[in-house]
């Protein structure tokens, strides 16, 4: 049944696939199906041009011999990769400065704050309490109860770097 529908639609298969992908993008946004859908629509437009632009009957046969389904699939895959790359470049160019650059970087938000060591720093490791969270810290060996200032955070936000105040 599906084979019959695909053969009856002919070059319109790509248009249907493109619109289905665009609808999927609307239903589950993520700005990825958009670029693949655009690639499918372009391949559909090219397929329609090739199949209906023939003036002479022998041209249609020649076009269909060159523009086989295998060539169409390869062209679609290549165009999908190109359109996804171009889309990524376009969206990256629009990404500007944000109003809260440290929003999801909790450790970086702690830089500059002072706290008291709850556990001594031994062999370069200890703990402090900031707010309601106990943080692992690294720094010079210091006894518990020493006031420290946070000077940095690890990329994973699991450990802070401190120095004595």
PDB file of C-alpha atoms in Angstrom:
ATOM      1  CA  UNK A   1       0.000   0.000   0.000  1.00  0.00           C
ATOM      2  CA  UNK A   2       2.759   2.456   0.912  1.00  0.00           C
ATOM      3  CA  UNK A   3       4.676   1.476  -2.220  1.00  0.00           C
ATOM      4  CA  UNK A   4       1.623   2.278  -4.323  1.00  0.00           C
ATOM      5  CA  UNK A   5       1.197   5.681  -2.671  1.00  0.00           C
ATOM      6  CA  UNK A   6       4.889   6.498  -3.151  1.00  0.00           C
ATOM      7  CA  UNK A   7       4.813   5.490  -6.818  1.00  0.00           C
ATOM      8  CA  UNK A   8       1.606   7.458  -7.462  1.00  0.00           C
ATOM      9  CA  UNK A   9       2.918  10.631  -5.827  1.00  0.00           C
ATOM     10  CA  UNK A  10       6.128  10.592  -7.871  1.00  0.00           C
ATOM     11  CA  UNK A  11       8.153  13.760  -7.314  1.00  0.00           C
ATOM     12  CA  UNK A  12       5.563  15.023  -4.839  1.00  0.00           C
ATOM     13  CA  UNK A  13       6.959  12.546  -2.257  1.00  0.00           C
ATOM     14  CA  UNK A  14       9.683  15.029  -1.379  1.00  0.00           C
ATOM     15  CA  UNK A  15       7.181  17.845  -0.964  1.00  0.00           C
ATOM     16  CA  UNK A  16       5.051  15.714   1.358  1.00  0.00           C
ATOM     17  CA  UNK A  17       8.152  14.694   3.344  1.00  0.00           C
ATOM     18  CA  UNK A  18       9.249  18.329   3.573  1.00  0.00           C
ATOM     19  CA  UNK A  19       5.878  19.503   4.873  1.00  0.00           C
ATOM     20  CA  UNK A  20       5.703  16.591   7.354  1.00  0.00           C
ATOM     21  CA  UNK A  21       9.134  17.568   8.691  1.00  0.00           C
ATOM     22  CA  UNK A  22       8.081  21.216   8.964  1.00  0.00           C
ATOM     23  CA  UNK A  23       4.948  20.196  10.878  1.00  0.00           C
ATOM     24  CA  UNK A  24       7.115  18.043  13.167  1.00  0.00           C
ATOM     25  CA  UNK A  25       9.260  21.120  13.798  1.00  0.00           C
ATOM     26  CA  UNK A  26       6.175  23.077  14.827  1.00  0.00           C
ATOM     27  CA  UNK A  27       4.938  20.272  17.099  1.00  0.00           C
ATOM     28  CA  UNK A  28       8.331  19.562  18.703  1.00  0.00           C
ATOM     29  CA  UNK A  29      10.452  22.681  18.195  1.00  0.00           C
ATOM     30  CA  UNK A  30      14.184  22.304  18.222  1.00  0.00           C
ATOM     31  CA  UNK A  31      15.173  24.026  14.963  1.00  0.00           C
ATOM     32  CA  UNK A  32      16.618  20.855  13.479  1.00  0.00           C
ATOM     33  CA  UNK A  33      13.763  19.341  11.472  1.00  0.00           C
ATOM     34  CA  UNK A  34      13.356  22.748   9.844  1.00  0.00           C
ATOM     35  CA  UNK A  35      16.603  22.424   7.906  1.00  0.00           C
ATOM     36  CA  UNK A  36      15.962  18.832   6.860  1.00  0.00           C
ATOM     37  CA  UNK A  37      12.437  19.816   5.794  1.00  0.00           C
ATOM     38  CA  UNK A  38      13.829  22.657   3.708  1.00  0.00           C
ATOM     39  CA  UNK A  39      16.233  20.209   2.057  1.00  0.00           C
ATOM     40  CA  UNK A  40      13.332  17.873   1.244  1.00  0.00           C
ATOM     41  CA  UNK A  41      11.334  20.761  -0.232  1.00  0.00           C
ATOM     42  CA  UNK A  42      14.288  21.785  -2.413  1.00  0.00           C
ATOM     43  CA  UNK A  43      14.745  18.227  -3.689  1.00  0.00           C
ATOM     44  CA  UNK A  44      10.987  18.096  -4.327  1.00  0.00           C
ATOM     45  CA  UNK A  45      11.121  21.334  -6.314  1.00  0.00           C
ATOM     46  CA  UNK A  46      14.054  20.071  -8.371  1.00  0.00           C
ATOM     47  CA  UNK A  47      12.253  16.765  -8.976  1.00  0.00           C
ATOM     48  CA  UNK A  48       9.133  18.578 -10.122  1.00  0.00           C
ATOM     49  CA  UNK A  49      11.161  20.808 -12.439  1.00  0.00           C
ATOM     50  CA  UNK A  50      12.969  17.855 -13.934  1.00  0.00           C
ATOM     51  CA  UNK A  51       9.822  15.783 -14.451  1.00  0.00           C
ATOM     52  CA  UNK A  52       7.594  18.557 -15.822  1.00  0.00           C
ATOM     53  CA  UNK A  53      10.097  20.832 -17.585  1.00  0.00           C
ATOM     54  CA  UNK A  54      10.744  18.467 -20.479  1.00  0.00           C
ATOM     55  CA  UNK A  55       9.607  19.975 -23.763  1.00  0.00           C
ATOM     56  CA  UNK A  56      10.203  16.862 -25.863  1.00  0.00           C
ATOM     57  CA  UNK A  57       9.153  13.347 -24.789  1.00  0.00           C
ATOM     58  CA  UNK A  58      12.707  12.027 -25.071  1.00  0.00           C
ATOM     59  CA  UNK A  59      13.864  14.714 -22.627  1.00  0.00           C
ATOM     60  CA  UNK A  60      11.565  13.357 -19.918  1.00  0.00           C
ATOM     61  CA  UNK A  61      13.019   9.872 -20.380  1.00  0.00           C
ATOM     62  CA  UNK A  62      16.563  11.213 -20.235  1.00  0.00           C
ATOM     63  CA  UNK A  63      15.795  13.287 -17.128  1.00  0.00           C
ATOM     64  CA  UNK A  64      14.192  10.352 -15.357  1.00  0.00           C
ATOM     65  CA  UNK A  65      17.168   8.143 -16.273  1.00  0.00           C
ATOM     66  CA  UNK A  66      19.570  10.631 -14.667  1.00  0.00           C
ATOM     67  CA  UNK A  67      17.410  11.741 -11.716  1.00  0.00           C
ATOM     68  CA  UNK A  68      16.784   8.284 -10.217  1.00  0.00           C
ATOM     69  CA  UNK A  69      15.568   7.768  -6.678  1.00  0.00           C
ATOM     70  CA  UNK A  70      19.106   6.844  -5.606  1.00  0.00           C
ATOM     71  CA  UNK A  71      20.455  10.162  -6.898  1.00  0.00           C
ATOM     72  CA  UNK A  72      17.570  11.970  -5.215  1.00  0.00           C
ATOM     73  CA  UNK A  73      18.297  10.333  -1.844  1.00  0.00           C
ATOM     74  CA  UNK A  74      22.007  11.134  -2.069  1.00  0.00           C
ATOM     75  CA  UNK A  75      21.222  14.719  -3.076  1.00  0.00           C
ATOM     76  CA  UNK A  76      18.771  14.959  -0.155  1.00  0.00           C
ATOM     77  CA  UNK A  77      21.354  13.681   2.336  1.00  0.00           C
ATOM     78  CA  UNK A  78      24.020  16.079   1.079  1.00  0.00           C
ATOM     79  CA  UNK A  79      21.584  18.985   1.023  1.00  0.00           C
ATOM     80  CA  UNK A  80      20.362  18.117   4.542  1.00  0.00           C
ATOM     81  CA  UNK A  81      23.896  18.305   5.905  1.00  0.00           C
ATOM     82  CA  UNK A  82      24.572  21.562   4.056  1.00  0.00           C
ATOM     83  CA  UNK A  83      21.303  23.150   5.169  1.00  0.00           C
ATOM     84  CA  UNK A  84      21.844  22.050   8.793  1.00  0.00           C
ATOM     85  CA  UNK A  85      25.342  23.556   8.707  1.00  0.00           C
ATOM     86  CA  UNK A  86      24.086  26.809   7.168  1.00  0.00           C
ATOM     87  CA  UNK A  87      21.238  26.905   9.701  1.00  0.00           C
ATOM     88  CA  UNK A  88      23.667  26.447  12.578  1.00  0.00           C
ATOM     89  CA  UNK A  89      25.814  29.283  11.251  1.00  0.00           C
ATOM     90  CA  UNK A  90      22.766  31.533  10.865  1.00  0.00           C
ATOM     91  CA  UNK A  91      21.509  30.878  14.382  1.00  0.00           C
ATOM     92  CA  UNK A  92      25.002  31.223  15.872  1.00  0.00           C
ATOM     93  CA  UNK A  93      25.381  34.608  14.197  1.00  0.00           C
ATOM     94  CA  UNK A  94      22.169  35.802  15.842  1.00  0.00           C
ATOM     95  CA  UNK A  95      23.216  34.654  19.307  1.00  0.00           C
ATOM     96  CA  UNK A  96      24.344  37.818  21.038  1.00  0.00           C
ATOM     97  CA  UNK A  97      25.144  38.856  24.537  1.00  0.00           C
ATOM     98  CA  UNK A  98      22.745  37.537  27.141  1.00  0.00           C
ATOM     99  CA  UNK A  99      21.553  39.527  30.124  1.00  0.00           C
ATOM    100  CA  UNK A 100      22.535  36.786  32.620  1.00  0.00           C
ATOM    101  CA  UNK A 101      25.688  35.024  31.382  1.00  0.00           C
ATOM    102  CA  UNK A 102      26.141  33.056  34.626  1.00  0.00           C
ATOM    103  CA  UNK A 103      22.562  31.773  34.798  1.00  0.00           C
ATOM    104  CA  UNK A 104      23.346  28.045  34.619  1.00  0.00           C
ATOM    105  CA  UNK A 105      26.851  28.259  36.064  1.00  0.00           C
ATOM    106  CA  UNK A 106      26.309  28.092  39.816  1.00  0.00           C
ATOM    107  CA  UNK A 107      29.980  27.815  40.678  1.00  0.00           C
ATOM    108  CA  UNK A 108      30.878  30.904  38.661  1.00  0.00           C
ATOM    109  CA  UNK A 109      28.124  32.822  40.480  1.00  0.00           C
ATOM    110  CA  UNK A 110      29.959  32.171  43.759  1.00  0.00           C
ATOM    111  CA  UNK A 111      33.219  33.851  42.715  1.00  0.00           C
ATOM    112  CA  UNK A 112      33.955  36.800  44.997  1.00  0.00           C
ATOM    113  CA  UNK A 113      31.779  35.613  47.896  1.00  0.00           C
ATOM    114  CA  UNK A 114      33.262  34.942  51.320  1.00  0.00           C
ATOM    115  CA  UNK A 115      32.446  32.018  53.574  1.00  0.00           C
ATOM    116  CA  UNK A 116      33.756  30.111  56.581  1.00  0.00           C
ATOM    117  CA  UNK A 117      35.394  26.713  56.184  1.00  0.00           C
ATOM    118  CA  UNK A 118      33.165  24.006  57.677  1.00  0.00           C
ATOM    119  CA  UNK A 119      35.854  21.371  57.159  1.00  0.00           C
ATOM    120  CA  UNK A 120      39.575  22.147  57.143  1.00  0.00           C
ATOM    121  CA  UNK A 121      41.443  22.179  53.868  1.00  0.00           C
ATOM    122  CA  UNK A 122      43.841  19.241  54.061  1.00  0.00           C
ATOM    123  CA  UNK A 123      45.969  18.168  51.127  1.00  0.00           C
ATOM    124  CA  UNK A 124      44.336  20.902  49.089  1.00  0.00           C
ATOM    125  CA  UNK A 125      40.695  19.812  49.671  1.00  0.00           C
ATOM    126  CA  UNK A 126      37.995  20.966  52.100  1.00  0.00           C
ATOM    127  CA  UNK A 127      34.374  22.206  52.343  1.00  0.00           C
ATOM    128  CA  UNK A 128      32.512  25.481  52.822  1.00  0.00           C
ATOM    129  CA  UNK A 129      28.843  26.312  53.192  1.00  0.00           C
ATOM    130  CA  UNK A 130      27.394  28.964  50.892  1.00  0.00           C
ATOM    131  CA  UNK A 131      23.689  29.478  51.389  1.00  0.00           C
ATOM    132  CA  UNK A 132      22.172  26.045  51.907  1.00  0.00           C
ATOM    133  CA  UNK A 133      24.799  24.168  49.887  1.00  0.00           C
ATOM    134  CA  UNK A 134      27.994  22.506  51.019  1.00  0.00           C
ATOM    135  CA  UNK A 135      30.694  23.044  48.398  1.00  0.00           C
ATOM    136  CA  UNK A 136      33.953  21.179  47.876  1.00  0.00           C
ATOM    137  CA  UNK A 137      36.844  23.586  47.746  1.00  0.00           C
ATOM    138  CA  UNK A 138      40.487  23.473  46.824  1.00  0.00           C
ATOM    139  CA  UNK A 139      43.193  25.789  48.024  1.00  0.00           C
ATOM    140  CA  UNK A 140      46.010  26.110  50.543  1.00  0.00           C
ATOM    141  CA  UNK A 141      45.743  24.036  53.728  1.00  0.00           C
ATOM    142  CA  UNK A 142      43.694  26.009  56.278  1.00  0.00           C
ATOM    143  CA  UNK A 143      41.955  25.060  59.563  1.00  0.00           C
ATOM    144  CA  UNK A 144      38.166  24.859  59.938  1.00  0.00           C
ATOM    145  CA  UNK A 145      36.529  28.201  60.809  1.00  0.00           C
ATOM    146  CA  UNK A 146      38.867  30.247  58.587  1.00  0.00           C
ATOM    147  CA  UNK A 147      37.257  32.963  56.466  1.00  0.00           C
ATOM    148  CA  UNK A 148      37.911  32.329  52.752  1.00  0.00           C
ATOM    149  CA  UNK A 149      37.044  34.071  49.491  1.00  0.00           C
ATOM    150  CA  UNK A 150      36.001  32.138  46.394  1.00  0.00           C
ATOM    151  CA  UNK A 151      38.408  32.942  43.557  1.00  0.00           C
ATOM    152  CA  UNK A 152      37.298  30.502  40.875  1.00  0.00           C
ATOM    153  CA  UNK A 153      35.142  27.560  39.927  1.00  0.00           C
ATOM    154  CA  UNK A 154      35.857  24.363  38.018  1.00  0.00           C
ATOM    155  CA  UNK A 155      34.204  23.950  34.615  1.00  0.00           C
ATOM    156  CA  UNK A 156      31.930  21.287  36.064  1.00  0.00           C
ATOM    157  CA  UNK A 157      30.801  23.608  38.927  1.00  0.00           C
ATOM    158  CA  UNK A 158      31.549  20.824  41.402  1.00  0.00           C
ATOM    159  CA  UNK A 159      34.526  22.455  43.096  1.00  0.00           C
ATOM    160  CA  UNK A 160      35.426  26.020  44.031  1.00  0.00           C
ATOM    161  CA  UNK A 161      38.883  27.486  44.423  1.00  0.00           C
ATOM    162  CA  UNK A 162      39.404  29.564  47.576  1.00  0.00           C
ATOM    163  CA  UNK A 163      42.030  31.669  49.317  1.00  0.00           C
ATOM    164  CA  UNK A 164      42.245  32.988  52.864  1.00  0.00           C
ATOM    165  CA  UNK A 165      40.760  36.438  53.458  1.00  0.00           C
TER     166      UNK A 165
END
